[in-house]
CSV table of C-alpha atoms in Angstrom, one decimal:
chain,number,residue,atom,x,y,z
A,1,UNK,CA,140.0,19.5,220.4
A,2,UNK,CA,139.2,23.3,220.7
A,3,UNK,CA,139.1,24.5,224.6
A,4,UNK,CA,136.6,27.0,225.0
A,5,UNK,CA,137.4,29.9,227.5
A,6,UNK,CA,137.2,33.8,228.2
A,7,UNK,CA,140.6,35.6,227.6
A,8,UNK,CA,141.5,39.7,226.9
A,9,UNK,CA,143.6,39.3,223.7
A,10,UNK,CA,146.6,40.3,225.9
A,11,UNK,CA,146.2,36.7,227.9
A,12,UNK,CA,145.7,35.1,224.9
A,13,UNK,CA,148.5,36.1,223.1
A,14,UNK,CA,150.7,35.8,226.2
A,15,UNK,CA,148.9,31.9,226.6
A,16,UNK,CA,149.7,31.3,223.2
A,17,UNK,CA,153.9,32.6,224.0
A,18,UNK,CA,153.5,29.5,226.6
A,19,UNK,CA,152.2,26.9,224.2
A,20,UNK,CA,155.4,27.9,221.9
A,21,UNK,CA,158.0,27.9,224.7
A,22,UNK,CA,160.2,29.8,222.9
A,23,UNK,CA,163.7,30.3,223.7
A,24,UNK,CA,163.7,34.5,224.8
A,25,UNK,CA,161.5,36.7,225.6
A,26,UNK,CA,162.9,40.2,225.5
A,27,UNK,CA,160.7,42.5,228.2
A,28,UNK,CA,160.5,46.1,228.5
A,29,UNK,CA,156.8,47.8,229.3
A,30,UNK,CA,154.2,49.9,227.4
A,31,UNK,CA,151.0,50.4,227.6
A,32,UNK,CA,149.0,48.9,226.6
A,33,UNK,CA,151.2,45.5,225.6
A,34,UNK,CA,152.3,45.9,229.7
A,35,UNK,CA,150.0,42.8,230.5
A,36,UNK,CA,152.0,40.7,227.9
A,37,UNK,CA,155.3,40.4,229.6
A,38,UNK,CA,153.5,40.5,233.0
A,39,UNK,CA,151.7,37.5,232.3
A,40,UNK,CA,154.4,35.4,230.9
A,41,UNK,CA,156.8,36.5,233.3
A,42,UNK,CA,154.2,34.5,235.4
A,43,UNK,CA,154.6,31.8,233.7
A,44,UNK,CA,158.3,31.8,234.0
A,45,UNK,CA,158.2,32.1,237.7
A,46,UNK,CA,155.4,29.0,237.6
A,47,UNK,CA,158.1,26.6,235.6
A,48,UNK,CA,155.4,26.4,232.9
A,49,UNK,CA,158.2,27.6,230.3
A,50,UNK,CA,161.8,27.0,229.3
A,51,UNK,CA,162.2,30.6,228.0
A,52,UNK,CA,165.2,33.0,229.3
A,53,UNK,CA,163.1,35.7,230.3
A,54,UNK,CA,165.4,39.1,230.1
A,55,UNK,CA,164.3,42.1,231.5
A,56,UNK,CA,165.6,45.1,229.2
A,57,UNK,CA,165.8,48.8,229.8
A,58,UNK,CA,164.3,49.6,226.8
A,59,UNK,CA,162.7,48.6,223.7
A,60,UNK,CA,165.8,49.3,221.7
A,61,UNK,CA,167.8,46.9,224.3
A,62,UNK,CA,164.7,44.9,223.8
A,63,UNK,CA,164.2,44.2,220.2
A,64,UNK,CA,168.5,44.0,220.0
A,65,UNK,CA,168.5,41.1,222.7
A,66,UNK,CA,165.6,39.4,220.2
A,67,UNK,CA,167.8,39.9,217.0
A,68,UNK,CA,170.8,38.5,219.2
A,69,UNK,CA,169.1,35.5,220.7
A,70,UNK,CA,167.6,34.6,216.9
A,71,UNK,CA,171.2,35.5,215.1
A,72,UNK,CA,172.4,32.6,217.8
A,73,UNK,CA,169.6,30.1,216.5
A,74,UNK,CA,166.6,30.4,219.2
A,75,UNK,CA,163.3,31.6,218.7
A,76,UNK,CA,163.2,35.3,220.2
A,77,UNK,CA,159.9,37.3,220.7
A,78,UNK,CA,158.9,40.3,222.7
A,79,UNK,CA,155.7,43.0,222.9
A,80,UNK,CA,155.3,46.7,222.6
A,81,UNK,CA,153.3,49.4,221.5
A,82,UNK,CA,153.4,52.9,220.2
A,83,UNK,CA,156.5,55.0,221.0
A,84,UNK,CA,158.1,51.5,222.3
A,85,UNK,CA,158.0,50.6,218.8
A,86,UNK,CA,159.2,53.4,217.5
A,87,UNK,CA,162.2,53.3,219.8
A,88,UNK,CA,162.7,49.6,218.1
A,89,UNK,CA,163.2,51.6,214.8
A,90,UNK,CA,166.8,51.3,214.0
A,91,UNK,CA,166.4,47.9,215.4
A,92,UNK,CA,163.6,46.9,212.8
A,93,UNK,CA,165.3,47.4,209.7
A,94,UNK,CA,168.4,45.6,210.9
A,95,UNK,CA,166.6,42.2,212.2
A,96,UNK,CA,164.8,42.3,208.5
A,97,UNK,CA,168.0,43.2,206.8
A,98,UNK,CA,169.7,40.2,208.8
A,99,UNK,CA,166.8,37.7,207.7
A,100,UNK,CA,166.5,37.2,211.5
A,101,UNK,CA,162.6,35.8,212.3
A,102,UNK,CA,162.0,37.8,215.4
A,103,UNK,CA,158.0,37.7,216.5
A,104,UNK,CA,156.9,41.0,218.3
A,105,UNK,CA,153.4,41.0,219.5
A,106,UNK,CA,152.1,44.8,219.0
A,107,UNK,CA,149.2,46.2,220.5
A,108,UNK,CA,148.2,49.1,218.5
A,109,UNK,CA,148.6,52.7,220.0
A,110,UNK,CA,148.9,56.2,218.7
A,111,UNK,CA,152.4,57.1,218.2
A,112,UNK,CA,152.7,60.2,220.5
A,113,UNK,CA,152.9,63.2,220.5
A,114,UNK,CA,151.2,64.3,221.8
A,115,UNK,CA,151.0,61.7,224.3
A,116,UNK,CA,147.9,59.5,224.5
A,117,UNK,CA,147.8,56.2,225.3
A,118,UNK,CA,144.6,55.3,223.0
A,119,UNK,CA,144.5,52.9,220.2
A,120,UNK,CA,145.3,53.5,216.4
A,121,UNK,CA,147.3,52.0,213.7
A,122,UNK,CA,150.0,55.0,213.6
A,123,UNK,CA,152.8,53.1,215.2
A,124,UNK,CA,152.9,49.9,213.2
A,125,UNK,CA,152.4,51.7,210.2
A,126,UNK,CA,155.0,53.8,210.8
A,127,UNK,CA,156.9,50.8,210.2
A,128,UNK,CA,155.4,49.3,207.5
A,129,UNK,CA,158.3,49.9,205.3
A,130,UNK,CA,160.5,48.4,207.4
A,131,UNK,CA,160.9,44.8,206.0
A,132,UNK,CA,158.5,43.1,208.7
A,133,UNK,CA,156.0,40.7,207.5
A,134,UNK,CA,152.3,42.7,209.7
A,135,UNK,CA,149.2,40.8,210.4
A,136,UNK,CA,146.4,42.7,212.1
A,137,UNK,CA,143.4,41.0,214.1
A,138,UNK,CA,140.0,42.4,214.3
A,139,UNK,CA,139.3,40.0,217.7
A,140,UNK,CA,141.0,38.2,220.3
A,141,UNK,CA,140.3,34.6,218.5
A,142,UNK,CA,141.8,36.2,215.5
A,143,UNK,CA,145.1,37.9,217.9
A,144,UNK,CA,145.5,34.1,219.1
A,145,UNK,CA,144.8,32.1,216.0
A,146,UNK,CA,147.6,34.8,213.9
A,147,UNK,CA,150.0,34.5,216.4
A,148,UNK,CA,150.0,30.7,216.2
A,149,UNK,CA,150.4,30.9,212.5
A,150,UNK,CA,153.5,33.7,212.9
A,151,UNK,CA,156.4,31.6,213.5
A,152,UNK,CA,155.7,29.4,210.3
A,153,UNK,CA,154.7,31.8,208.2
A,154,UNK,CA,158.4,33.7,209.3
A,155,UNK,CA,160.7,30.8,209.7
A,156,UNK,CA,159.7,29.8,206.2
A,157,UNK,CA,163.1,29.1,204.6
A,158,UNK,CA,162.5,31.1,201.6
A,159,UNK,CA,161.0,34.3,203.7
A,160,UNK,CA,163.1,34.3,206.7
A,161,UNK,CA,161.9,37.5,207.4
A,162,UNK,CA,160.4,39.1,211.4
A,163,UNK,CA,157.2,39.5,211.8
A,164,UNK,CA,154.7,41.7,213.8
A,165,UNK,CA,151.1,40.2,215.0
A,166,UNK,CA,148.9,43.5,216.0
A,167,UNK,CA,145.8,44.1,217.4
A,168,UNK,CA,144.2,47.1,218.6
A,169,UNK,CA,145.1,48.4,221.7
A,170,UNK,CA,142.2,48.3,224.6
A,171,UNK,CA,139.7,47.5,222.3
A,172,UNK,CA,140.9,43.7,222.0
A,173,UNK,CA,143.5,43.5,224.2
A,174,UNK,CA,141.9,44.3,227.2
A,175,UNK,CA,138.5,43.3,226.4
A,176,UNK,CA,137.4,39.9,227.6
A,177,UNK,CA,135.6,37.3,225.0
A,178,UNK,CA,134.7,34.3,224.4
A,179,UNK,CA,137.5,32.4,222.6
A,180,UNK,CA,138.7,28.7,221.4
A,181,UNK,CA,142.1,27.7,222.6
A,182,UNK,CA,143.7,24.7,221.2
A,183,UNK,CA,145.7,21.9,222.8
A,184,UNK,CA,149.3,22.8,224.3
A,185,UNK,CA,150.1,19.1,222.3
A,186,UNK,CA,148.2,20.2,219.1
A,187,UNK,CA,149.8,23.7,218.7
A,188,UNK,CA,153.5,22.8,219.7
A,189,UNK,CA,152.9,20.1,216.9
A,190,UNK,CA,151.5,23.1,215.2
A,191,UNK,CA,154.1,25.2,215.1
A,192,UNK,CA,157.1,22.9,215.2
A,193,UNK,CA,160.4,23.2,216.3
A,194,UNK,CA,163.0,26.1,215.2
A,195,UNK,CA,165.7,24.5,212.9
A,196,UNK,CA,167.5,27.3,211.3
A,197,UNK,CA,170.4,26.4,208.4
A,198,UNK,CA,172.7,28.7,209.6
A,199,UNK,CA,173.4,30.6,212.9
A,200,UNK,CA,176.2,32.1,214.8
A,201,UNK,CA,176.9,29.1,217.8
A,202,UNK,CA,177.0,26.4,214.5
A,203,UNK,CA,180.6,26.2,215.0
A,204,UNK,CA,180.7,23.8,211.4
A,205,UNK,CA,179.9,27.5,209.6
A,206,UNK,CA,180.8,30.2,211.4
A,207,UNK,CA,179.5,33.7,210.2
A,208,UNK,CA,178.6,37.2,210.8
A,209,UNK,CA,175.8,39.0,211.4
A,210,UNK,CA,175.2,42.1,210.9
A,211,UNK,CA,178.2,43.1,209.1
A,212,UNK,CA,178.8,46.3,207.0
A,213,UNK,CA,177.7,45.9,203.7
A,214,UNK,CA,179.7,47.1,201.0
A,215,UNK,CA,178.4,49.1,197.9
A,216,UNK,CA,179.0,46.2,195.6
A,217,UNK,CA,176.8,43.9,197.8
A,218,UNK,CA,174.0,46.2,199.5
A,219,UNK,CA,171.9,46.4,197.1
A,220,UNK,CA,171.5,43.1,196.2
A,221,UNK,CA,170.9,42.1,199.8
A,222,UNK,CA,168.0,44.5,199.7
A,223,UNK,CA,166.5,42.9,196.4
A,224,UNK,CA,166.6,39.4,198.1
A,225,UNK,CA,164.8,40.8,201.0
A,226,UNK,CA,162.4,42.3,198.7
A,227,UNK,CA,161.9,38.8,197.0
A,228,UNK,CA,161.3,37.3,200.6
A,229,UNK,CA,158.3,39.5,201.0
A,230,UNK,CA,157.0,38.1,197.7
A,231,UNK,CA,157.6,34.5,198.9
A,232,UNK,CA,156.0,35.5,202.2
A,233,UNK,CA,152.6,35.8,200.3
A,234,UNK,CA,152.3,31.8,199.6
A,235,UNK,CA,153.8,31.5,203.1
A,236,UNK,CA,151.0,33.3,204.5
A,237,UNK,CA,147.9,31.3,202.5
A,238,UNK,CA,149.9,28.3,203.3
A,239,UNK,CA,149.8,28.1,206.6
A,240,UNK,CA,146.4,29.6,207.0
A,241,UNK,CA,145.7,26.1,205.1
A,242,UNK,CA,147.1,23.9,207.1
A,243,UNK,CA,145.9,26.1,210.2
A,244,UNK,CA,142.1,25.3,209.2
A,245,UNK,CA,142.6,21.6,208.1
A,246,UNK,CA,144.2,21.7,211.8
A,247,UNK,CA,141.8,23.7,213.7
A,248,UNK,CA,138.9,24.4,211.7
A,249,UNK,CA,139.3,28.4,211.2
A,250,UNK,CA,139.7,29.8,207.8
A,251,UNK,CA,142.2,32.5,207.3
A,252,UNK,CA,143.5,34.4,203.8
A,253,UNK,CA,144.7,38.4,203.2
A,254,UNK,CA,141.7,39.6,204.0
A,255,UNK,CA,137.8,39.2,204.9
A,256,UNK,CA,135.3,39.4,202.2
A,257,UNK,CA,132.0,40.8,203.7
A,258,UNK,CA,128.8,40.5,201.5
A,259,UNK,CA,130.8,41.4,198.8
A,260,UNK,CA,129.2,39.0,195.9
A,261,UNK,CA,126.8,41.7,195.0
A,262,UNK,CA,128.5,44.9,197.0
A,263,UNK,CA,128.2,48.0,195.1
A,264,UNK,CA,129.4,50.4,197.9
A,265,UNK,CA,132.1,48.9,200.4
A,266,UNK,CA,134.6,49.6,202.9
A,267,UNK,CA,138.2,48.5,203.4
A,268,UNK,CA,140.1,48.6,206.7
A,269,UNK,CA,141.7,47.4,209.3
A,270,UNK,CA,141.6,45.8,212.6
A,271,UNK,CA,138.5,45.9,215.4
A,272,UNK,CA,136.5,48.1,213.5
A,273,UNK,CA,135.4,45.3,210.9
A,274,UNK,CA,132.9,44.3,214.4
A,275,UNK,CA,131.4,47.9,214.1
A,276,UNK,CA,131.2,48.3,210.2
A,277,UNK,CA,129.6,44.2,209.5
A,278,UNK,CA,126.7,45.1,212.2
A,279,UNK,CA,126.2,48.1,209.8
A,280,UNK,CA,126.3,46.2,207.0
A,281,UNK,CA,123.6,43.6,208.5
A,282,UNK,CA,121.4,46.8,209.0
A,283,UNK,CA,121.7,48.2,205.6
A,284,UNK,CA,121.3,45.0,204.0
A,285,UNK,CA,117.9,44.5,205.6
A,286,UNK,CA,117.6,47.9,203.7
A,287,UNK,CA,118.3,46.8,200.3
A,288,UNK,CA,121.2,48.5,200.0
A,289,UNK,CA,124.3,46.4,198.6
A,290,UNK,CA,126.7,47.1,201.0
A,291,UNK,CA,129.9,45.1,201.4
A,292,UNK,CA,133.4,45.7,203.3
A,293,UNK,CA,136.6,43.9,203.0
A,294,UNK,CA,138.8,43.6,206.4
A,295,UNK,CA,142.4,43.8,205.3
A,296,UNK,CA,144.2,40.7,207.5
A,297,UNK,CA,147.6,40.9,205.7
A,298,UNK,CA,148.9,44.4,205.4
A,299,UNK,CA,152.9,43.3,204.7
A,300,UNK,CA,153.2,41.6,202.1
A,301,UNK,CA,150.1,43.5,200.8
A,302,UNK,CA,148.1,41.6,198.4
A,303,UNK,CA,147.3,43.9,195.9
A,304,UNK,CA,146.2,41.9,192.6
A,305,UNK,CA,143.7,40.0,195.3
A,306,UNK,CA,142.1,42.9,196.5
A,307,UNK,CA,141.7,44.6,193.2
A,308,UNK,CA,140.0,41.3,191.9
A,309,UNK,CA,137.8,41.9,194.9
A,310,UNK,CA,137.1,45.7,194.6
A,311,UNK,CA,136.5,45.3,190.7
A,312,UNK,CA,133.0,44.9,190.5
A,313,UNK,CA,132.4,47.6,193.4
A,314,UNK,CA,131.0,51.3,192.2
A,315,UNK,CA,132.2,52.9,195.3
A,316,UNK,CA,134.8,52.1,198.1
A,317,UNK,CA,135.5,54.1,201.1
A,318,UNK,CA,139.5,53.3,202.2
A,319,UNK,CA,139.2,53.9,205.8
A,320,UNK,CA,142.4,54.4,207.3
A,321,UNK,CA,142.8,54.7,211.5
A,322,UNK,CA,146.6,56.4,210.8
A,323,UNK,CA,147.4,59.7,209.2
A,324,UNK,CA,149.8,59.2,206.2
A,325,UNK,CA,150.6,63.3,206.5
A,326,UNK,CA,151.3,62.6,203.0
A,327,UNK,CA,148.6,65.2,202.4
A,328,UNK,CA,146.5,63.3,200.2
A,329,UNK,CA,145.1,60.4,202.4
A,330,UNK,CA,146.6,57.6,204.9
A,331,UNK,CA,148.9,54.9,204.2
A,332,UNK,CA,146.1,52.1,203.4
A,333,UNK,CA,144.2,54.3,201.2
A,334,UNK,CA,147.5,54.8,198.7
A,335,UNK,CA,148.2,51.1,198.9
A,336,UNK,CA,145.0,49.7,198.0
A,337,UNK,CA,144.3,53.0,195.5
A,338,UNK,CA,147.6,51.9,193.9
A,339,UNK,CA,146.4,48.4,194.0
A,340,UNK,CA,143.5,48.8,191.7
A,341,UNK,CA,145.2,51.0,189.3
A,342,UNK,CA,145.6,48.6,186.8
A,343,UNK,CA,141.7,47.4,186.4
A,344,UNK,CA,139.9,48.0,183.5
A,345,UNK,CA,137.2,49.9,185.2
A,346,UNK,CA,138.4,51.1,188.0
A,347,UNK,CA,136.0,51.9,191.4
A,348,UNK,CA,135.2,55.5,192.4
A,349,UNK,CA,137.7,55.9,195.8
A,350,UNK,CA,137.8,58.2,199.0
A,351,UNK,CA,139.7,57.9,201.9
A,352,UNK,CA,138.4,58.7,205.2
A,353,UNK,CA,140.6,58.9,208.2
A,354,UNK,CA,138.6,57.9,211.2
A,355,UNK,CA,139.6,57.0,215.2
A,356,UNK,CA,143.5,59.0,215.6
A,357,UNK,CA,144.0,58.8,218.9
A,358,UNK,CA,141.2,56.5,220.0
A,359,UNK,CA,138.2,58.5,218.4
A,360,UNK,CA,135.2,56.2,219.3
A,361,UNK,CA,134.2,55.4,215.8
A,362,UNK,CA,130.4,54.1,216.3
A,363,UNK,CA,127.5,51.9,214.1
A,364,UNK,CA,126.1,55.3,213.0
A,365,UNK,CA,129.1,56.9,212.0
A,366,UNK,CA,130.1,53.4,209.7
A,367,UNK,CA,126.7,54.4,208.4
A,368,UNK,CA,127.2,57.9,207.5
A,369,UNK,CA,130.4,56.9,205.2
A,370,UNK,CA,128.3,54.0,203.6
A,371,UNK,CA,125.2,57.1,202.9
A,372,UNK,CA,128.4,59.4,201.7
A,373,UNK,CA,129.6,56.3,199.1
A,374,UNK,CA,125.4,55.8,198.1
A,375,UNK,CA,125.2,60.1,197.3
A,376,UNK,CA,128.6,59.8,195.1
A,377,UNK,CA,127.0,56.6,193.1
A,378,UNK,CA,123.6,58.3,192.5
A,379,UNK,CA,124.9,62.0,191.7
A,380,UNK,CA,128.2,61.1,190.1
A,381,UNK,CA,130.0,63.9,192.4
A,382,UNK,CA,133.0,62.2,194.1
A,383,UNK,CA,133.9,65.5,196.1
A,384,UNK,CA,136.0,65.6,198.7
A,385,UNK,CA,138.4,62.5,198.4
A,386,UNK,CA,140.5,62.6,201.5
A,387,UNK,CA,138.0,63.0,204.9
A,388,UNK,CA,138.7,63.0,208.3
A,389,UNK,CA,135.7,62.0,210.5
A,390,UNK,CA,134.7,62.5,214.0
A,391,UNK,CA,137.4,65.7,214.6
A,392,UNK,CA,135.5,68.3,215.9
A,393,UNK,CA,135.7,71.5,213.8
A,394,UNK,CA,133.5,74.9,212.9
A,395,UNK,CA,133.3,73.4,209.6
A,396,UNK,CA,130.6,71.3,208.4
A,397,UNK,CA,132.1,67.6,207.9
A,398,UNK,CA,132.0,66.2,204.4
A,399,UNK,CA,130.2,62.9,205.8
């Protein structure tokens, strides 16, 4: 039976670590993620927990004592943000490469420099190529009910592969809301214990981890971690299943938001989706067939899903809260451009960039891209395809 209760999505991730129990908890600070450790540390000290909490100094030492605790056949998870993750790097493509399913809870903030401590999607996107299943949250509910979902969907024995729950930093994870928590009894049945085939103390098999790889064996290593990604797609709808015959919440890749009839829309990411549906509530009431789809799943990204979704759409407005510096849009707009590629009749596309650095990114402004997407349908002129809005500048915006 669901518990109802008020919690920042910082406690409720942390409360959802103590449900799990797991076996380390790597700790080294950043803001915002800070309250993570701080609160389960908490825990620890209150005998709620059987976890080995290790204080690190740094997130390199961090996310190594995670891939060393899960190479030794325990559940290992830690939390950071921004340059924290970034120091991680090296780190991140050696858990994945090692099939090693480390959970890191990471609370979205711009990747400095320069230095600011406000929320977007640079840092985890900076690793998006880095072999790391990444599920983002638009809520706390939604930073709780992923996280519960992230060990299965990782430990899956045909994906094996790390994973990183995000939300946005400040926004959700110091905000307070109303939020359902389930049973400690119902999610540890949930979840399920950690029973890995192989790991380094199973004396009947010993092994390495984390060996140099040869040129004659590289390369196929890197192919079977590219087929774990593919396998992680049915992981991911699985679970969500059996999470809402469990608990009653629905989950998939994404959100679809009035989109039966949409013929202008939105894709994104994250907290936003709260801003853009009250928009789309308002020009509904309008008569304007306006839809948006919140991207859950970003790695593996479901691209022949969301072009079935975006194929009936005249106009779509990527909106992307990371700069690709690719200089032709952000890293969501190329994927999900890519993505619908292959349709028949493809929608008209545009990227806006929107909220670097934590921007406030309001109703009105949502509005002004969905009255940018309704000039391109009626005049046929696309324009200006890759926007930044809100940046202040002596030249007139586009939107």
């Amino acid at each position: 039976m669901s518990i109802p209760d008020r919690l920042s999505g910082n406690e409720a991730v942390a409360h959802a670590m103590r449900q799990i129990n797991p076996g380390v908890f790597a700790a080294f600070p950043i803001t915002p993620s800070t309250e993570i450790p701080q609160y389960f540390a908490q825990f620890v000290a209150d005998g709620l927990v059987d976890t080995e909490y290790v204080p690190v100094e740094s997130e390199h030492s961090s996310m190594s004592t995670c891939m060393g605790a899960q190479a030794a056949g325990v559940r290992a998870i830690t939390a950071t943000s921004s340059a924290g993750l970034a120091f991680m790097y090296e780190v991140l493509y050696v858990v994945a490469s090692a099939r090693l399913p480390v959970t890191l809870a990471c609370v979205n903030r711009t990747l400095t420099g320069p230095i600011n401590i406000n929320n977007d999607h640079s840092d985890s996107m900076g690793a998006r190529d880095a072999g790391w299943i990444q599920i983002y949250a638009e809520n706390n509910q939604e930073a709780y009910d992923n996280y519960l979902q992230a060990m299965r969907i990782a430990e899956t024995p045909d994906v094996r592969l790390p994973i990183m729950i995000c939300q946005d930093g400040f926004i959700t994870s110091h905000a307070v809301e109303n939020i359902l928590l389930e049973e400690d009894a119902a999610v540890k049945a949930f979840v399920g214990e950690y029973k890995p085939e192989n790991f380094l103390l199973k004396h009947e098999n010993p092994l390495a981890v984390g060996p140099y790889d040869t040129c004659p064996y590289c390369m196929e290593h890197k192919v079977q971690l590219a087929e774990a990604m593919k396998h992680a797609r049915r992981a991911v709808l699985d679970v969500a299943a059996d999470f809402e015959k469990t608990f009653g919440r629905k989950y998939g890749f994404f959100e679809e938001y009035r989109m039966e009839d949409a013929e202008v829309a939105l894709v994104l990411i994250g907290s936003t989706a709260g801003t853009a549906k009250a928009c789309v509530e308002t020009l509904r009431a309008q008569g304007v067939k306006a839809g948006l789809i919140k991207l859950r799943v970003f790695r593996p990204f479901p691209a022949q899903e969301l072009a079935a979704a975006l194929s009936h759409v005249k106009v779509v407005a990527v909106m992307d809260k990371s700069e690709g510096y690719s200089a032709c849009g952000g890293p969501l707009y190329a994927e999900t451009l890519s993505a619908c590629y292959d349709l028949p009749v493809r929608p008209t596309m545009i990227n806006v960039v929107y909220g670097l650095a934590g921007r406030d990114c309001a109703v009105e402004d949502i509005e002004r891209v969905y009255r940018h997407l309704l000039h391109i349908q009626e005049t046929g002129v696309t324009g200006e395809k890759y926007i930044h809005m809100g940046q202040r500048s002596n030249a007139q915006e586009v939107l």
